PDB file of C-alpha atoms in Angstrom:
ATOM      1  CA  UNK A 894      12.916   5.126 -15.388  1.00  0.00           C
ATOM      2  CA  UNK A 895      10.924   7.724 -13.516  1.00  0.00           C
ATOM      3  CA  UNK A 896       7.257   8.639 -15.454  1.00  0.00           C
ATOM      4  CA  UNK A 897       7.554  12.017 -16.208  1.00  0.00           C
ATOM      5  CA  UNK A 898       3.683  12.784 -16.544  1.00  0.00           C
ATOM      6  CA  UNK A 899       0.623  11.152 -16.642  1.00  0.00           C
ATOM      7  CA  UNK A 900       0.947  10.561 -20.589  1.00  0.00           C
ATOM      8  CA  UNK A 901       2.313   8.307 -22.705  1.00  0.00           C
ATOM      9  CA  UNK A 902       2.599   6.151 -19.491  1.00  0.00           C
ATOM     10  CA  UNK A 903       2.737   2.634 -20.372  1.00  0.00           C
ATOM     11  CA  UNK A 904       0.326   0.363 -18.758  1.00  0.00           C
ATOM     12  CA  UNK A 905       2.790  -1.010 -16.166  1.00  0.00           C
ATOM     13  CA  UNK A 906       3.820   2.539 -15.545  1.00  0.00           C
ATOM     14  CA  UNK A 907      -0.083   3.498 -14.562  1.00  0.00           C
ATOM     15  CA  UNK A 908      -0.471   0.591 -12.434  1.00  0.00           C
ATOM     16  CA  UNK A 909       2.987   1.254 -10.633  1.00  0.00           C
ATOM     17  CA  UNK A 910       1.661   5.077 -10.151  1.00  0.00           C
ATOM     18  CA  UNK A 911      -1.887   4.182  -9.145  1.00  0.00           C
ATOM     19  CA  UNK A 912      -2.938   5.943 -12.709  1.00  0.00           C
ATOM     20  CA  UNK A 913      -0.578   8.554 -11.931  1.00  0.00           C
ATOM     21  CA  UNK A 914      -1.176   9.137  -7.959  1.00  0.00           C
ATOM     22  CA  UNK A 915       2.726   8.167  -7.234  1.00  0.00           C
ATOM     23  CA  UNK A 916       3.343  11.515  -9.331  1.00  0.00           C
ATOM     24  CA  UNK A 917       2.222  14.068  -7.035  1.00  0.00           C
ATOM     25  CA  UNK A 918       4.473  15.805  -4.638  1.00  0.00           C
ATOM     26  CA  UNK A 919       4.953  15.553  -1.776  1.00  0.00           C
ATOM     27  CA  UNK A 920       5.012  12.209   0.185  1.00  0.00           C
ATOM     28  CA  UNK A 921       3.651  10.072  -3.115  1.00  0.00           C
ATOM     29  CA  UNK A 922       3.579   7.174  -0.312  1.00  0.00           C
ATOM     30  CA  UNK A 923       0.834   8.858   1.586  1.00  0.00           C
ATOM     31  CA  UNK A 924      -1.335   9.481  -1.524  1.00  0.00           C
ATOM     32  CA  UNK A 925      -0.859   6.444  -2.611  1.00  0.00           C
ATOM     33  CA  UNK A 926      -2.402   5.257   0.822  1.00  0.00           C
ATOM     34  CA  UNK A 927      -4.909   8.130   0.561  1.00  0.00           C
ATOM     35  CA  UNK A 928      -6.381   7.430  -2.544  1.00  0.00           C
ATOM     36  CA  UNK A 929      -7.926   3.960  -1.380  1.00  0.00           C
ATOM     37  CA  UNK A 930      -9.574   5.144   1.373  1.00  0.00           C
ATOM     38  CA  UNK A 931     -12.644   6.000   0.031  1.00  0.00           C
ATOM     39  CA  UNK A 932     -12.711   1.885  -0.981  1.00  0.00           C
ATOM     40  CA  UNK A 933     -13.638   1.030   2.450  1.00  0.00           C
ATOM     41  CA  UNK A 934     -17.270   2.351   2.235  1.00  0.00           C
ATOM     42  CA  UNK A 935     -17.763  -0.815  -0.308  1.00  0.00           C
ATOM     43  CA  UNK A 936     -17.101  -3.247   2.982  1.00  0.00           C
ATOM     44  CA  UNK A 937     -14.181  -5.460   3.896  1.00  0.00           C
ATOM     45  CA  UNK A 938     -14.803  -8.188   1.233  1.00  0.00           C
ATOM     46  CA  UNK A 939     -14.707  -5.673  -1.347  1.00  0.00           C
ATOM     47  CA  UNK A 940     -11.023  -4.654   0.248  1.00  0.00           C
ATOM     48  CA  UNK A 941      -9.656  -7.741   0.521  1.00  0.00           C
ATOM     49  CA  UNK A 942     -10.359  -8.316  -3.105  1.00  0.00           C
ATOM     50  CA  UNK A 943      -9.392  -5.265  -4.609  1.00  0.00           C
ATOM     51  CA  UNK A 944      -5.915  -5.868  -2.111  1.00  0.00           C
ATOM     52  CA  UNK A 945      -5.330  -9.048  -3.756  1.00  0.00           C
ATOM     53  CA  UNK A 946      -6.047  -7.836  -7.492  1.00  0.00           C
ATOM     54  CA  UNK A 947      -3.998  -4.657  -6.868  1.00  0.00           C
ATOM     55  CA  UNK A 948      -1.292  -7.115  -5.177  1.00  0.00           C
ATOM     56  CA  UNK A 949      -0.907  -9.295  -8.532  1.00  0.00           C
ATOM     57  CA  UNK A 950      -1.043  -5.898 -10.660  1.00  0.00           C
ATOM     58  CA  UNK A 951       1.744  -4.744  -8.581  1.00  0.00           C
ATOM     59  CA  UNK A 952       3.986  -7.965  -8.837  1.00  0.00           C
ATOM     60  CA  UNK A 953       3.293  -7.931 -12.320  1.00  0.00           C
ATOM     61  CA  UNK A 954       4.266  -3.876 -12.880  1.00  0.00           C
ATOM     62  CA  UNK A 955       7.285  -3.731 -10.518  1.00  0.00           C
ATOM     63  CA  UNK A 956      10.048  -5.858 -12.391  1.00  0.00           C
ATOM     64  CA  UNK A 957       8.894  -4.233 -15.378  1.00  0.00           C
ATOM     65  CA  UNK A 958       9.537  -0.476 -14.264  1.00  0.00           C
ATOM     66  CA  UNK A 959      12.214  -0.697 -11.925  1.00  0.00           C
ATOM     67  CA  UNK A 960      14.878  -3.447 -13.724  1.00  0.00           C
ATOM     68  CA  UNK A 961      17.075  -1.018 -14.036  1.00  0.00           C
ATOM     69  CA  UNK A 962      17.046   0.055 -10.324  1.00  0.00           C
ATOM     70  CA  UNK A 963      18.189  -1.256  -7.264  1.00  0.00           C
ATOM     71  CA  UNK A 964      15.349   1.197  -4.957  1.00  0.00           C
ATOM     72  CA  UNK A 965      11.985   1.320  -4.201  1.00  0.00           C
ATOM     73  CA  UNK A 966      11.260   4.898  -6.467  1.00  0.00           C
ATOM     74  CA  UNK A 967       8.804   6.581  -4.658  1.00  0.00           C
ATOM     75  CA  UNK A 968       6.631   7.135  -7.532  1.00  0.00           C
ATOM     76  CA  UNK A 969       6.064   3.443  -7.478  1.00  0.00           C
ATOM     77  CA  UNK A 970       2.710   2.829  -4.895  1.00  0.00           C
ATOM     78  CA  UNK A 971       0.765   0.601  -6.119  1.00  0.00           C
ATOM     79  CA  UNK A 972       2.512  -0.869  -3.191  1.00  0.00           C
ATOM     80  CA  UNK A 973       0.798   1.404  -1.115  1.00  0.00           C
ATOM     81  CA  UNK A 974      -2.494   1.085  -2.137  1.00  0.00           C
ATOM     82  CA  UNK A 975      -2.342  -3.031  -1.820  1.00  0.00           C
ATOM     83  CA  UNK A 976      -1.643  -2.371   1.487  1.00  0.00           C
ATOM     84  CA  UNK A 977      -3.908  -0.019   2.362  1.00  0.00           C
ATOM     85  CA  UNK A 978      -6.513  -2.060   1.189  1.00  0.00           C
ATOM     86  CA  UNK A 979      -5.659  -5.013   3.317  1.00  0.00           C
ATOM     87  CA  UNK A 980      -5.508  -2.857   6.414  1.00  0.00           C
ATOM     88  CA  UNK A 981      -9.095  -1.282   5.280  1.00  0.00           C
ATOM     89  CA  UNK A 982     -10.468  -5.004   5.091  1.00  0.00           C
ATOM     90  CA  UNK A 983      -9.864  -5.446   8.983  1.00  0.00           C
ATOM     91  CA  UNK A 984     -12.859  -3.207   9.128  1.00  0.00           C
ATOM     92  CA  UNK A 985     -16.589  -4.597   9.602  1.00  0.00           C
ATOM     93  CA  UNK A 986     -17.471  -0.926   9.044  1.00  0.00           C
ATOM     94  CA  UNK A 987     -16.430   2.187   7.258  1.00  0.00           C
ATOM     95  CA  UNK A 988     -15.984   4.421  10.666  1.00  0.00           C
ATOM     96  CA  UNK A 989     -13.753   7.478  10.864  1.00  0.00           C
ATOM     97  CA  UNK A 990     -11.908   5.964  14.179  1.00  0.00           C
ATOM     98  CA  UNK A 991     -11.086   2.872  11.779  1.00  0.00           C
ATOM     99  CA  UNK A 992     -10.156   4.285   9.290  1.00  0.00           C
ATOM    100  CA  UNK A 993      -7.888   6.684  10.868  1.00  0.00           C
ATOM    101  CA  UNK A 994      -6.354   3.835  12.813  1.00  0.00           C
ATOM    102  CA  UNK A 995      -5.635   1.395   9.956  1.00  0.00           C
ATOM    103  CA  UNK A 996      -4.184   4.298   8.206  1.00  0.00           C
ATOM    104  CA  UNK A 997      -1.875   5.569  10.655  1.00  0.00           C
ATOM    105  CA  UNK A 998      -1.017   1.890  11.418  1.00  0.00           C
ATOM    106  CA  UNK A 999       0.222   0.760   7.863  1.00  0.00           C
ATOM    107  CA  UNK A1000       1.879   4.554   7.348  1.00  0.00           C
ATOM    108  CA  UNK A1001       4.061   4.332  10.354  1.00  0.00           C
ATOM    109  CA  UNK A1002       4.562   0.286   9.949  1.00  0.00           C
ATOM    110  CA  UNK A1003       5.365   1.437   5.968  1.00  0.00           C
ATOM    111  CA  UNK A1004       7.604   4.104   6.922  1.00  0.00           C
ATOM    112  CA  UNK A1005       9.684   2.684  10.481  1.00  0.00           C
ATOM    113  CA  UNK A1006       9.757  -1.014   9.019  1.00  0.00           C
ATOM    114  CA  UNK A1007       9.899  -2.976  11.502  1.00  0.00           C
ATOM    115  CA  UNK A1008      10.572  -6.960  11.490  1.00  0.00           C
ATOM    116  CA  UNK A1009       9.148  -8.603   9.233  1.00  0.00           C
ATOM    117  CA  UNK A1010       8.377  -4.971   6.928  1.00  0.00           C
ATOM    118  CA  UNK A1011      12.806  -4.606   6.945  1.00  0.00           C
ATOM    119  CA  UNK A1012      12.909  -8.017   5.611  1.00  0.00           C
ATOM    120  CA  UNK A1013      10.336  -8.122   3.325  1.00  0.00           C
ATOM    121  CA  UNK A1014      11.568  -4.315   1.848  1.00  0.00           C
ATOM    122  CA  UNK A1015      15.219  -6.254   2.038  1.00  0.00           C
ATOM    123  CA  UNK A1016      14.098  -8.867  -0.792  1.00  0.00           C
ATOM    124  CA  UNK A1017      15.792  -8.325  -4.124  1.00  0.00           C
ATOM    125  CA  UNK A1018      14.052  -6.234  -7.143  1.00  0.00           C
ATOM    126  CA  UNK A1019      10.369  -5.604  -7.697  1.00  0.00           C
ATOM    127  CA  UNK A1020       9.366  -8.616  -5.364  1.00  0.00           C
ATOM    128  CA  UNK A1021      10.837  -6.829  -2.320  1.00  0.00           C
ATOM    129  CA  UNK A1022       9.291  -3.235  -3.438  1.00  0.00           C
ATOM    130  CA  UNK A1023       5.448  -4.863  -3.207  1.00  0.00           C
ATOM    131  CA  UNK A1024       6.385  -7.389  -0.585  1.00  0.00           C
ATOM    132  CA  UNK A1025       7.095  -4.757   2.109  1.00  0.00           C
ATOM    133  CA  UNK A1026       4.076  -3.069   1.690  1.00  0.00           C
ATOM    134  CA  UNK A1027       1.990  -5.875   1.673  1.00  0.00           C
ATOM    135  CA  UNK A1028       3.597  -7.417   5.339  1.00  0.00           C
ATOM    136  CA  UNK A1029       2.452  -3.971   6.692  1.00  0.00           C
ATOM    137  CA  UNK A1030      -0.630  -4.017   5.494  1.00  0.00           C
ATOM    138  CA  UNK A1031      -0.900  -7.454   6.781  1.00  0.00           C
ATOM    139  CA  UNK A1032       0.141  -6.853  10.377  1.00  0.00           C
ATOM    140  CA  UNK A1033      -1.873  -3.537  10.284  1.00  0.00           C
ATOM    141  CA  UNK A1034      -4.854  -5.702   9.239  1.00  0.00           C
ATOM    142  CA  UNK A1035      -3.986  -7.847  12.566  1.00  0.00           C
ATOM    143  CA  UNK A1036      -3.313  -5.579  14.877  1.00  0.00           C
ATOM    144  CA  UNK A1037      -6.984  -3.443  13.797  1.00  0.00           C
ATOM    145  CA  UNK A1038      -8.684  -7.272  14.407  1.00  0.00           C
ATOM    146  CA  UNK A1039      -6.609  -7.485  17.721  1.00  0.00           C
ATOM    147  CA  UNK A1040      -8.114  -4.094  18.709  1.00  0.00           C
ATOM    148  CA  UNK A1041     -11.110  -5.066  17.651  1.00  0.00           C
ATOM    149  CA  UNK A1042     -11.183  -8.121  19.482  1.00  0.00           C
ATOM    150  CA  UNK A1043      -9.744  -6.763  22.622  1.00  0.00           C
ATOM    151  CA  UNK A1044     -11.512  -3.425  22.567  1.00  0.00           C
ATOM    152  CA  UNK A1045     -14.919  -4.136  21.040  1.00  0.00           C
ATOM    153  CA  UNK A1046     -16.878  -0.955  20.081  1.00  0.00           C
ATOM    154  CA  UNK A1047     -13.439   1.197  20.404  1.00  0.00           C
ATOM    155  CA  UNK A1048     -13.347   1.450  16.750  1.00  0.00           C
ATOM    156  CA  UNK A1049     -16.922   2.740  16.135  1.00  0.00           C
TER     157      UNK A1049
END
């Protein structure tokens, strides 16, 4: 079942949508991811824990608002925004060359899925629509700290 607006959303429905984020057209994904973003000026920690409390919100909503599908809907990105998140907590600092990175990162690891995203997105039901999200915000996460690592001061 697809929300059709903002109200009379049930409360599964509003975490699914990211309080009705997944609704807007075009590329719901991308908002989804957008909408977090300004969640980074609060500091890694802050992202790691608002990734994991967004990531058990998620697993909670997604068998409840897509049992009777056998797709990711693209309204549904809460998945998204856990993702996001974890990518955003890479960061020591809220700098636009970060950011920017860790966002284009998880996008085109979100939207090419490679191996282990294509498996993860593979897994049956609701667990596989927040599972692939998460594994590329995860290795988006690892490849900022590689860069980081590797290329100190690159990032800002």
């Amino acid at each position: 079942m697809r929300p059709d607006s903002f109200t009379g959303m049930s409360v599964a429905h509003l975490v699914a949508t990211l309080g009705g984020v997944g609704l807007i057209r075009p590329a719901p994904g991308t908002w989804g991811s957008l909408v977090v973003l300004p969640l980074v000026l609060l500091g890694p920690a802050a992202c790691l824990v608002l990734a994991l409390v967004l990531t058990v919100a998620g697993f909670w909503a997604a068998p409840r608002v897509t049992a009777d599908r056998s797709d990711d809907p693209s309204w549904f990105v809460a998945d998204e925004g856990a993702g996001m998140l974890l990518a955003l907590a890479a960061l020591p600092a809220a700098t636009l060359p970060g950011v920017l990175l860790a966002f284009l990162l998880f996008r085109a690891l979100d939207i090419l899925k490679p191996w282990p995203v294509s498996w993860a997105d593979a897994q049956p039901g609701g667990f596989g629509v927040m599972l692939d999200d998460v594994v590329a915000g995860v290795l988006a996460a690892c490849t900022v700290a590689a860069l980081r690592t590797f290329f100190p001061g690159v990032l800002g």
